[in-house]
Tab-separated table of C-alpha atoms in Angstrom:
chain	number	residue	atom	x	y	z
A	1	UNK	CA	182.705	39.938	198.886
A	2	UNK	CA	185.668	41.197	200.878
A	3	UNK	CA	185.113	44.065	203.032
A	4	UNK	CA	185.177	46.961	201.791
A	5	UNK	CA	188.083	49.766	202.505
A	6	UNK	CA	186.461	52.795	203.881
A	7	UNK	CA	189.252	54.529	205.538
A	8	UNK	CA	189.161	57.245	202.419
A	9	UNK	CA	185.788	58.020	203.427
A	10	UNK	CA	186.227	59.080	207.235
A	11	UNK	CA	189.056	61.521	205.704
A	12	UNK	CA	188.887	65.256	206.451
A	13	UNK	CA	186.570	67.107	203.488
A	14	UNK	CA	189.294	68.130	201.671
A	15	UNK	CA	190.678	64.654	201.025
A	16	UNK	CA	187.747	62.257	201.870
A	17	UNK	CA	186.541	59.984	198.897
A	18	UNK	CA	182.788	58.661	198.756
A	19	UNK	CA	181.461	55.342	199.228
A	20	UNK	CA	182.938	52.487	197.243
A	21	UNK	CA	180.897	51.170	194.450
A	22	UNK	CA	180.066	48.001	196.153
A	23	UNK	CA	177.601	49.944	198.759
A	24	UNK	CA	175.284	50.391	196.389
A	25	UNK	CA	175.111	48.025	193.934
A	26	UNK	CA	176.451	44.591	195.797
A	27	UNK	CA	174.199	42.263	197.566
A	28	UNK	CA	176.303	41.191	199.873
A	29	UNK	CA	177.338	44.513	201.201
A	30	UNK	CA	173.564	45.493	201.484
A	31	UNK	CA	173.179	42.738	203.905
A	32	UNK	CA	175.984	44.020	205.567
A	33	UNK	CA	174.327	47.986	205.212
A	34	UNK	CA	170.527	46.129	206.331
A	35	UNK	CA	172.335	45.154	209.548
A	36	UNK	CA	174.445	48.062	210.759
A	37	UNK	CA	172.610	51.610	209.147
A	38	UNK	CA	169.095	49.931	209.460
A	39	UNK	CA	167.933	47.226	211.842
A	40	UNK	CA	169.599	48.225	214.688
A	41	UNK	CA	168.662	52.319	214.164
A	42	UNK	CA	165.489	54.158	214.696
A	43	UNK	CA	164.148	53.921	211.169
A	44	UNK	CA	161.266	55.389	209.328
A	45	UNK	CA	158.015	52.901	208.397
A	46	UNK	CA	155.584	54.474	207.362
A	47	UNK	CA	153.188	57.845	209.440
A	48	UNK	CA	150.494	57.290	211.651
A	49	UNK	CA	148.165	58.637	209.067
A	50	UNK	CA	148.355	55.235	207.167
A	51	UNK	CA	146.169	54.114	209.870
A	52	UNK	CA	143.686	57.003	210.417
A	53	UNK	CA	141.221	55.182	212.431
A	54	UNK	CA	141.045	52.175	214.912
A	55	UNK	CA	140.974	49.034	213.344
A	56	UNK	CA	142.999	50.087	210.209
A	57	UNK	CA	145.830	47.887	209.009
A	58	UNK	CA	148.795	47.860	206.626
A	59	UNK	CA	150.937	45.886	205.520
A	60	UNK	CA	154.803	46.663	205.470
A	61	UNK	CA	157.846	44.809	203.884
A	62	UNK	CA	160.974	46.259	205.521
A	63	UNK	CA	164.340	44.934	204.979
A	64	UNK	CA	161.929	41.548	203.364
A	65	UNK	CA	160.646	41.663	207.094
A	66	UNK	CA	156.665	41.084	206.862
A	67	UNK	CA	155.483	44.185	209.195
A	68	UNK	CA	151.992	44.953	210.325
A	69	UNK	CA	150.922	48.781	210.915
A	70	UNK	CA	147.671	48.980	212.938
A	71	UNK	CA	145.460	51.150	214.803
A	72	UNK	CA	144.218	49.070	217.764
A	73	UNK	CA	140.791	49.529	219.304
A	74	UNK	CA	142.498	51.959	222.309
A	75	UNK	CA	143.853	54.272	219.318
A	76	UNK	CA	147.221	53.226	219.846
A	77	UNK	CA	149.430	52.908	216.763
A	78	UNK	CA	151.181	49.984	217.161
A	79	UNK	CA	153.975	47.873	214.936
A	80	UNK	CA	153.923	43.777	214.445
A	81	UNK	CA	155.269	41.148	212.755
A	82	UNK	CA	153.053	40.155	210.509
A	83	UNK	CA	153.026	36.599	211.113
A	84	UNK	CA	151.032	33.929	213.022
A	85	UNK	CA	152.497	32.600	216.232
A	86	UNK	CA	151.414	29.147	215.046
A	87	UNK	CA	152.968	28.245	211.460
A	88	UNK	CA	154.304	31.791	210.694
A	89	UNK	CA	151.415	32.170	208.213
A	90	UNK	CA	150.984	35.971	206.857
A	91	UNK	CA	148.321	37.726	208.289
A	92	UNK	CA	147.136	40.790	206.585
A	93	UNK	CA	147.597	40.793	203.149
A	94	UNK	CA	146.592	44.327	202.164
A	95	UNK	CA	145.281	47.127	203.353
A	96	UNK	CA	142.133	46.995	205.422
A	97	UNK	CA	139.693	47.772	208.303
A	98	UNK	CA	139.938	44.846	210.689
A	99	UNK	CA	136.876	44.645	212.268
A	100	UNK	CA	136.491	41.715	214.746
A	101	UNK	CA	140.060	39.997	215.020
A	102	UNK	CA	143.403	39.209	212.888
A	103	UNK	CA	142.105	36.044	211.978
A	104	UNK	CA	145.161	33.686	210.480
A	105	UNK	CA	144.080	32.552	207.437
A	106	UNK	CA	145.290	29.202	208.017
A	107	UNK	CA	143.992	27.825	211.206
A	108	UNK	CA	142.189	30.534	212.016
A	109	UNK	CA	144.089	31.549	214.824
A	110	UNK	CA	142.529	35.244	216.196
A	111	UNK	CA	144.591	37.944	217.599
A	112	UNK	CA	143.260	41.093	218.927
A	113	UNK	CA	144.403	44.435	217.549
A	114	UNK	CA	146.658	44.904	220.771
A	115	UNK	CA	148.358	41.642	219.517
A	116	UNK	CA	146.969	38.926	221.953
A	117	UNK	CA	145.906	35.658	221.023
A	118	UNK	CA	142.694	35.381	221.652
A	119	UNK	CA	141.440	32.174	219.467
A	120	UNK	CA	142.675	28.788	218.736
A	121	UNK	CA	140.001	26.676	217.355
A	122	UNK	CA	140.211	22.885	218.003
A	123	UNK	CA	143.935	23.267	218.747
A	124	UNK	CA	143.332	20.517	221.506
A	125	UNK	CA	141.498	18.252	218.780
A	126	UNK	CA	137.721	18.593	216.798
A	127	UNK	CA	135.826	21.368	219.554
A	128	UNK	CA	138.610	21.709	221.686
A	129	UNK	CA	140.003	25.184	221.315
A	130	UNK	CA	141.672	25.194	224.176
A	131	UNK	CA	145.372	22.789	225.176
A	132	UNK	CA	146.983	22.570	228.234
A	133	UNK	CA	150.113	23.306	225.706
A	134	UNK	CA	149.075	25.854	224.272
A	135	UNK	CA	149.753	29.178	226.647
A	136	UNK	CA	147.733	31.920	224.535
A	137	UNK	CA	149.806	34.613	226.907
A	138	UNK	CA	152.914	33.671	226.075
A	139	UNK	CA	151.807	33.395	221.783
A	140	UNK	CA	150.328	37.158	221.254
A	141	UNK	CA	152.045	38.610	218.171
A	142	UNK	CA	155.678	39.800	218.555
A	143	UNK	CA	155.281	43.377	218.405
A	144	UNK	CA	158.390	45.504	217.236
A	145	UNK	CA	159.233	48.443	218.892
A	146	UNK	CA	157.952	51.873	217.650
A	147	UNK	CA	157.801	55.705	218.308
A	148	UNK	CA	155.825	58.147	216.534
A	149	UNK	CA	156.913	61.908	216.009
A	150	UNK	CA	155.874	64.332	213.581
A	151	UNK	CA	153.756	61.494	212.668
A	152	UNK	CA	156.488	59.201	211.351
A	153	UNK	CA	156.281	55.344	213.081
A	154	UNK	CA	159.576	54.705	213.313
A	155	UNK	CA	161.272	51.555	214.280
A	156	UNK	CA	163.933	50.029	215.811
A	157	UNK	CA	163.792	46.135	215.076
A	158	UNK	CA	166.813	45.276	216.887
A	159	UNK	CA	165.108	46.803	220.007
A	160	UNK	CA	168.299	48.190	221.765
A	161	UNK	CA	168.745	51.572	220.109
A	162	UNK	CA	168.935	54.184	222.765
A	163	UNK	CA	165.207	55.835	223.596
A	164	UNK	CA	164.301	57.722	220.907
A	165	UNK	CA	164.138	61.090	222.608
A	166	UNK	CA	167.546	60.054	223.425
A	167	UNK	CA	168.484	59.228	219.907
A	168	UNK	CA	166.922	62.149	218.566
A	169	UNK	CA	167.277	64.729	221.049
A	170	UNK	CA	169.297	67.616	218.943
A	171	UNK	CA	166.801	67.180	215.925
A	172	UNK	CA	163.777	67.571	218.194
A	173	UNK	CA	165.318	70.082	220.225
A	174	UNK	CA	166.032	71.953	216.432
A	175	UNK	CA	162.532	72.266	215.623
A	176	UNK	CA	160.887	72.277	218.832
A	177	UNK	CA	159.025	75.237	217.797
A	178	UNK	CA	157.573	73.134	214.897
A	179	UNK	CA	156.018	70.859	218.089
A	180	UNK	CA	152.711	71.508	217.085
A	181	UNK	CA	149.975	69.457	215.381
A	182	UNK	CA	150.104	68.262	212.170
A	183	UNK	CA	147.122	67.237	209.911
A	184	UNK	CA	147.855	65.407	206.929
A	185	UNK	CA	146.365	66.334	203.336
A	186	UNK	CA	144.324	63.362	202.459
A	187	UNK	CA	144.494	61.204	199.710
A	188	UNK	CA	145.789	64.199	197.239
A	189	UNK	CA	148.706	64.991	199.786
A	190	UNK	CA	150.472	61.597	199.667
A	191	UNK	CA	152.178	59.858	196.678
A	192	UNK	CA	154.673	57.471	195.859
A	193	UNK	CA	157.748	57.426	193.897
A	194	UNK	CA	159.480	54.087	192.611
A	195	UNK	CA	163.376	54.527	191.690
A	196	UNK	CA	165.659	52.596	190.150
A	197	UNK	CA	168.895	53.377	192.638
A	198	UNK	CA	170.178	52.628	195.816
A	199	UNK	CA	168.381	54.327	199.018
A	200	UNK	CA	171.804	55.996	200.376
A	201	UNK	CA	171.748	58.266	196.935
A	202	UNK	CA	168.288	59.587	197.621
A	203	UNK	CA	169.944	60.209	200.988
A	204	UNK	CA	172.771	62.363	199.674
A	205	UNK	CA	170.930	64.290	196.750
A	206	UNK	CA	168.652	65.512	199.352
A	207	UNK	CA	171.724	66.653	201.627
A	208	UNK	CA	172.196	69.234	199.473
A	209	UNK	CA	171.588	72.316	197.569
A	210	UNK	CA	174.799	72.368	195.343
A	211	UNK	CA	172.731	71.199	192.208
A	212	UNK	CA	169.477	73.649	192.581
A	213	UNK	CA	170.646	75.603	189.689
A	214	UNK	CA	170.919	73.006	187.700
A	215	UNK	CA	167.849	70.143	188.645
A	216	UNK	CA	165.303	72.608	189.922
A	217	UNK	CA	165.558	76.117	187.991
A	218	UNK	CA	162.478	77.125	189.110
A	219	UNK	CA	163.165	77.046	192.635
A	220	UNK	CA	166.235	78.158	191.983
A	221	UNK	CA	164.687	81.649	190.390
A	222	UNK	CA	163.679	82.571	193.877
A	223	UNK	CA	165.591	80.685	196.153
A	224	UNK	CA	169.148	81.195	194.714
A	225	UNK	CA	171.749	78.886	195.985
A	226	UNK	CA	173.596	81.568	197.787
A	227	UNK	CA	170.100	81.861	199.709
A	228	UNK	CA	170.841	78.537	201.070
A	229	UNK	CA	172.626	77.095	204.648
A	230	UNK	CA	174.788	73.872	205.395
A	231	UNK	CA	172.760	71.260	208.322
A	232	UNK	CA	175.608	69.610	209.914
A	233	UNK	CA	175.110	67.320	213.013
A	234	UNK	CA	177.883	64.362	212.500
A	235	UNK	CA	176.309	60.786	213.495
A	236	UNK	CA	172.377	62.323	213.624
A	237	UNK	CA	171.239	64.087	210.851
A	238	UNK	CA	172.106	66.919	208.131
A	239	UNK	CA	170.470	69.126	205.305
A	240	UNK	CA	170.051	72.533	203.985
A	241	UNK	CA	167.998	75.171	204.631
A	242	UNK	CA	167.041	78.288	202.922
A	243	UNK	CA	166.357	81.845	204.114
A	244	UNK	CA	164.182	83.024	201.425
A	245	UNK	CA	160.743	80.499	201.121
A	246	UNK	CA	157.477	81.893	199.309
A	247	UNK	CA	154.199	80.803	200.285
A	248	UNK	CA	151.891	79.374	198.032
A	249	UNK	CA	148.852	81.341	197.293
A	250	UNK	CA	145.691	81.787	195.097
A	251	UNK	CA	144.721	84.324	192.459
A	252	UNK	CA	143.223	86.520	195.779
A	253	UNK	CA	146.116	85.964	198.128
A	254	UNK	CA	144.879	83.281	200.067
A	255	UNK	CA	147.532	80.831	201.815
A	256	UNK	CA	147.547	78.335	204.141
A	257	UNK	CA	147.359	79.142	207.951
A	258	UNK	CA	150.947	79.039	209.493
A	259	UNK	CA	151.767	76.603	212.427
A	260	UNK	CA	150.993	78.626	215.938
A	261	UNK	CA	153.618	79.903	217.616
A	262	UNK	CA	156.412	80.416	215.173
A	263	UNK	CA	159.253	83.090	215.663
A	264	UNK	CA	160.008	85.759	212.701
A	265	UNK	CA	162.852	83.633	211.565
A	266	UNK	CA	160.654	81.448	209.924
A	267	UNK	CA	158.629	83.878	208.229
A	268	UNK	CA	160.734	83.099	204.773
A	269	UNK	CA	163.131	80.228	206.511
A	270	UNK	CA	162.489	76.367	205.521
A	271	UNK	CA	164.806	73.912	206.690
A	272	UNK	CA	165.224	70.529	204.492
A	273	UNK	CA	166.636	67.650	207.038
A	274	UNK	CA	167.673	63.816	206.261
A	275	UNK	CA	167.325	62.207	209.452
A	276	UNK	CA	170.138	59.186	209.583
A	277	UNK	CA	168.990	56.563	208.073
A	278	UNK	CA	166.341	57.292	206.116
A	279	UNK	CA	163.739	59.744	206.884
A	280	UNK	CA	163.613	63.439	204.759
A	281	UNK	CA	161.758	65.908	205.972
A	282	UNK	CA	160.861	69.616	205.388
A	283	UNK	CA	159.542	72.387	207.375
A	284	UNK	CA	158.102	75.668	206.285
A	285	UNK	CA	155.426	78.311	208.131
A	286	UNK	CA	152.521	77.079	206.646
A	287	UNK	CA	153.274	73.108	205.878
A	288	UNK	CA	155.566	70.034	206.296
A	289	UNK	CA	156.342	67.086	204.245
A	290	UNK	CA	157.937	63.742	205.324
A	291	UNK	CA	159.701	61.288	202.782
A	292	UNK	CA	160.121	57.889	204.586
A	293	UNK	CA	162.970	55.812	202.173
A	294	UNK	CA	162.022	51.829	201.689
A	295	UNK	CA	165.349	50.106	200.706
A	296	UNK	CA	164.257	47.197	198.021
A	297	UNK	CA	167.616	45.487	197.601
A	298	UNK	CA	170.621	47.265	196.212
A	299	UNK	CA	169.503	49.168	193.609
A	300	UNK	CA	165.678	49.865	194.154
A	301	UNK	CA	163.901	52.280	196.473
A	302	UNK	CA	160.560	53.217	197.208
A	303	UNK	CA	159.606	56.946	198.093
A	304	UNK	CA	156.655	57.481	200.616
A	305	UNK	CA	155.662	61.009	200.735
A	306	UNK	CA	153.077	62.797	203.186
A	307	UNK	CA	152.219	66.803	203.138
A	308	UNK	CA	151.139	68.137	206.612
A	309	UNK	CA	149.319	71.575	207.178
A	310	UNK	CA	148.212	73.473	210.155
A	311	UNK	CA	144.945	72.587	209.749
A	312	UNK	CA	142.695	70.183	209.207
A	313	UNK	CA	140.386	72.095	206.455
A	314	UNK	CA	141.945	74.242	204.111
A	315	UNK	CA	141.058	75.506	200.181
A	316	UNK	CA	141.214	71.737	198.526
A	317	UNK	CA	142.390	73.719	195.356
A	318	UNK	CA	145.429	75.196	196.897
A	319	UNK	CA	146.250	71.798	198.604
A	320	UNK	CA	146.341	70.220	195.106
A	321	UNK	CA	148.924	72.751	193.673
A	322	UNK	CA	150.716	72.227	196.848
A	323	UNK	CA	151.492	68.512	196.173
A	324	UNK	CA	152.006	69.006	192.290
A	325	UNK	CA	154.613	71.709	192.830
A	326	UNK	CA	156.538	69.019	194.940
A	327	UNK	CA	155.728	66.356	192.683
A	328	UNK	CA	157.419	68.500	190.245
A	329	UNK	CA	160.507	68.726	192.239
A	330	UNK	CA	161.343	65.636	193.462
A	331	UNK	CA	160.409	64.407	190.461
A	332	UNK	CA	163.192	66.678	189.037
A	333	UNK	CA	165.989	64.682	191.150
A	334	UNK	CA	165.097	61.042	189.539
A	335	UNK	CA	167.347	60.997	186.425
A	336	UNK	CA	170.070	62.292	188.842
A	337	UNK	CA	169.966	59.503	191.191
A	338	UNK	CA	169.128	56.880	189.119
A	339	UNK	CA	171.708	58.439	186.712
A	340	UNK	CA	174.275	58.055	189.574
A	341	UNK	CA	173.439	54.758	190.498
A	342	UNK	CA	174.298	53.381	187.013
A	343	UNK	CA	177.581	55.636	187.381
A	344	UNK	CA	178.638	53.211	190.247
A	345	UNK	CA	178.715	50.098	187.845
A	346	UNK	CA	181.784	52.100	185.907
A	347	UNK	CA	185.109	49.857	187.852
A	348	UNK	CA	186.942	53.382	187.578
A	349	UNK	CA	185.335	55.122	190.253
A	350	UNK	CA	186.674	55.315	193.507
A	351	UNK	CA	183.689	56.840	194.931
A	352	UNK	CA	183.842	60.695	193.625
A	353	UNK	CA	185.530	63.769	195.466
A	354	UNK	CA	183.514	66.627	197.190
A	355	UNK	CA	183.447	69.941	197.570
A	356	UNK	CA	184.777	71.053	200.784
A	357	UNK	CA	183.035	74.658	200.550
A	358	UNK	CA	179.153	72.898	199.038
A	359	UNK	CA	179.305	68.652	200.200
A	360	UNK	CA	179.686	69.107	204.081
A	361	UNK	CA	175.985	67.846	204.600
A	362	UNK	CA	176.178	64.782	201.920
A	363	UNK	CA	180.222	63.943	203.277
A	364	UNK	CA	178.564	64.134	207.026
A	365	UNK	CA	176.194	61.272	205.893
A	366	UNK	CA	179.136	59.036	204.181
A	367	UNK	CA	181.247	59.554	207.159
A	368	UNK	CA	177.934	57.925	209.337
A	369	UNK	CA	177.782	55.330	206.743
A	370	UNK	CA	181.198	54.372	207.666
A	371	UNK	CA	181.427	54.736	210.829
A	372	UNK	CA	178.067	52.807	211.533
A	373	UNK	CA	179.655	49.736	209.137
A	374	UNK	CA	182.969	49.817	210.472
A	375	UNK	CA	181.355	49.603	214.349
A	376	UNK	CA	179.667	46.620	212.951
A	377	UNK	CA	182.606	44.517	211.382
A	378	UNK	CA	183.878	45.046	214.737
A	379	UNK	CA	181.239	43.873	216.280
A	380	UNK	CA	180.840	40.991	214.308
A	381	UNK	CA	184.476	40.147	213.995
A	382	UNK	CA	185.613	36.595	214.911
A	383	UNK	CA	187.634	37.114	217.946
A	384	UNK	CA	191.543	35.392	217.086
C-alpha cells in the first residue's frame, strides 16, 4: 500500500472530498487507522454494566488485543490484558463470575481480581511454589488504562493520551446537566448488531440527520429534518440534535421519570453525539443510550448498545417498547452502511462530495480522520 493522499479531505466544505476507498476496505491502511484513530485515543470497550457485580468478568477482543473487563472484589472496574504473565496463556474465556482467583489454565498460575499474582504452584520444582526468580510483584497482570463515564470503560492502550477529563472536557462540560445517575435496563435494554462495513461509516451515518426522511420516516413524521441542529466540535466530537423529542408512553400516559435537575430546554431537546473514535451516544429527558463501535478488520463491525433510565425500576412493559423502537431504527441504517461500504470497492470513487449546508458534522469527523493519520505518518516517518 502507498499512503494514501488525503489533502482533498482537510479542504474547506465546499471543496473537501471524503475518505479514499482504501480506508475502509484495505488491510493495510486499517493497521495504519488501528494505530493512529484507535490505540493511542480514549476509546470505548464496553460499560461498566457488563460487570454488574464484584467478581464478574468479560472477555474483550479489541483491535485482536485479548482484553479482560472485571469487577474486582473492592468494586472497582478495572481493564487487563487477558493473558498470563507466565506463557501468555488466555485467561478468561467467556463470560463469568470469578469466584476465588484468575486461575491460568495452564500452570495454574492465580491472580487476584486487582491483578496480582498471587499463586505459582511448584514453579521452583514438585511443592515448591515459590523461586527466588520468580518476583510475584513485579508479574501481576498488565492492566490497561481505563476511565469510566456515563458508564462507558473507555481505554487508552497506548497509555499517553491526555487525562480524560482533559480529553473530554467540552463534551462533558456539554452535558454536564446530564451528570446524573444512570441505571441500565437489564437484559431487554442491551443488544447487539453485527454489520458487514467498516466502523468509520457507522461513524458518519450517525453524524447526521440529512437522510431521516428517507431511512427513518417514522421519526421523521414528528421530528422533521428542519427540526434538527448541526454538533460541530473539530478534533472531539460531533452530531445532531433535535428540538422536538416525544416521550414514550402507555395507553394511560405513563412515561419514564426524567433525569433530576434538567433545564426546560430539554423538555423536547435530544442531542445525538459520536464521540471521536468510536463511541455514539444519545440523550433525552427521560433516557440515554450508548453505542460502543468494535472495529473487526476492514469491513466488519460490531454494535454494542446499552439503554439507561433515571431509575432503577420502571414499567418493564414500557422498557421493552423502548428498546424495540430503537431496534427499529438503527436497524433502519444497516442496508445504508453496509450498502456504502460495498460502494467503496467501485475504483471510480474518489471518496464522494458533501453538502456544505447538511455534512458539516460527518466532514468534521473525516477531517479528524485525517488529521489524526497524517500526525501519525509523521510520526512514524523515517527521518532522511
Amino acid at each position: 500500500m502507498s499512503a494514501t493522499d488525503l489533502s482533498p479531505v482537510n479542504q474547506p466544505i465546499q471543496q473537501a472530498r471524503g475518505l479514499p476507498n482504501a480506508h475502509y476496505n484495505d488491510a493495510a491502511v486499517f493497521t495504519e487507522e488501528k494505530q493512529a484513530l484507535l490505540l493511542t485515543q480514549w476509546c470505548g470497550l464496553a460499560v461498566a454494566a457488563d460487570v454488574a457485580e464484584p467478581g464478574d468478568a468479560v472477555p474483550v477482543t479489541f483491535m485482536d488485543i485479548p482484553l479482560l473487563l472485571i469487577q474486582d472484589r473492592q468494586g472497582t472496574v478495572r481493564v487487563f490484558q487477558n493473558t498470563c504473565r507466565h506463557r501468555g496463556m488466555i485467561l478468561v474465556e467467556a463470560p463469568r463470575k470469578i469466584e476465588g482467583a484468575i486461575r491460568c489454565p495452564y500452570h495454574s498460575w492465580c491472580y487476584s481480581t486487582d491483578g496480582k499474582l498471587v499463586s505459582t504452584p511448584h514453579v521452583g520444582g514438585p511443592g515448591q511454589n515459590t523461586h527466588d526468580g520468580i518476583d510475584r510483584s513485579l508479574l501481576g497482570l498488565i492492566e490497561v488504562r481505563s476511565h469510566i463515564w456515563r458508564d462507558v470503560v473507555w481505554i487508552n492502550i497506548s497509555g499517553d493520551a491526555p487525562p480524560f477529563e482533559t480529553a473530554m472536557k467540552d463534551l462533558i462540560s456539554r452535558w454536564a446537566e446530564f451528570d446524573v445517575p444512570l441505571f441500565h435496563g437489564g437484559e431487554d435494554s442491551r443488544f447487539q448488531l453485527k454489520l458487514d462495513c467498516n466502523w468509520k461509516l457507522a461513524v458518519e451515518n450517525y453524524c447526521e440527520s440529512y437522510h431521516l426522511p428517507w431511512v427513518h420516516p417514522g421519526l421523521n413524521s414528528y421530528s422533521r429534518l428542519e427540526d434538527h441542529y448541526h454538533i460541530e466540535h473539530p478534533g472531539s466530537f460531533s452530531g445532531q440534535g433535535t428540538l422536538v423529542y416525544r416521550q414514550i408512553q402507555t395507553s394511560d400516559g405513563t412515561m419514564f421519570p426524567d433525569f433530576d435537575g434538567l433545564s426546560d430546554v430539554w423538555d423536547k431537546a435530544a442531542e445525538y453525539i459520536a464521540v471521536y473514535p468510536n463511541v455514539l451516544m444519545g440523550v433525552h429527558r427521560d433516557h440515554a443510550f450508548v453505542i460502543v463501535l468494535l472495529p473487526d478488520g476492514p469491513t466488519k463491525t460490531i454494535e454494542n448498545i446499552h439503554i439507561y433510565y433515571a431509575a432503577d425500576q420502571g414499567d418493564a412493559a414500557l422498557r421493552a417498547r423502548n428498546t424495540a423502537q430503537w431496534k427499529e431504527v438503527f436497524a433502519e441504517d444497516v442496508f445504508v452502511v453496509e450498502g456504502m461500504q460495498r460502494g467503496r470497492n467501485a475504483p471510480g470513487f474518489d471518496g464522494g462530495r458533501f453538502s456544505p449546508a447538511m455534512d458539516g458534522p460527518t466532514h468534521l469527523f473525516h477531517s479528524w480522520v485525517a488529521d489524526q493519520v497524517q500526525s501519525h505518518r509523521t510520526q512514524t516517518k523515517p527521518s532522511e
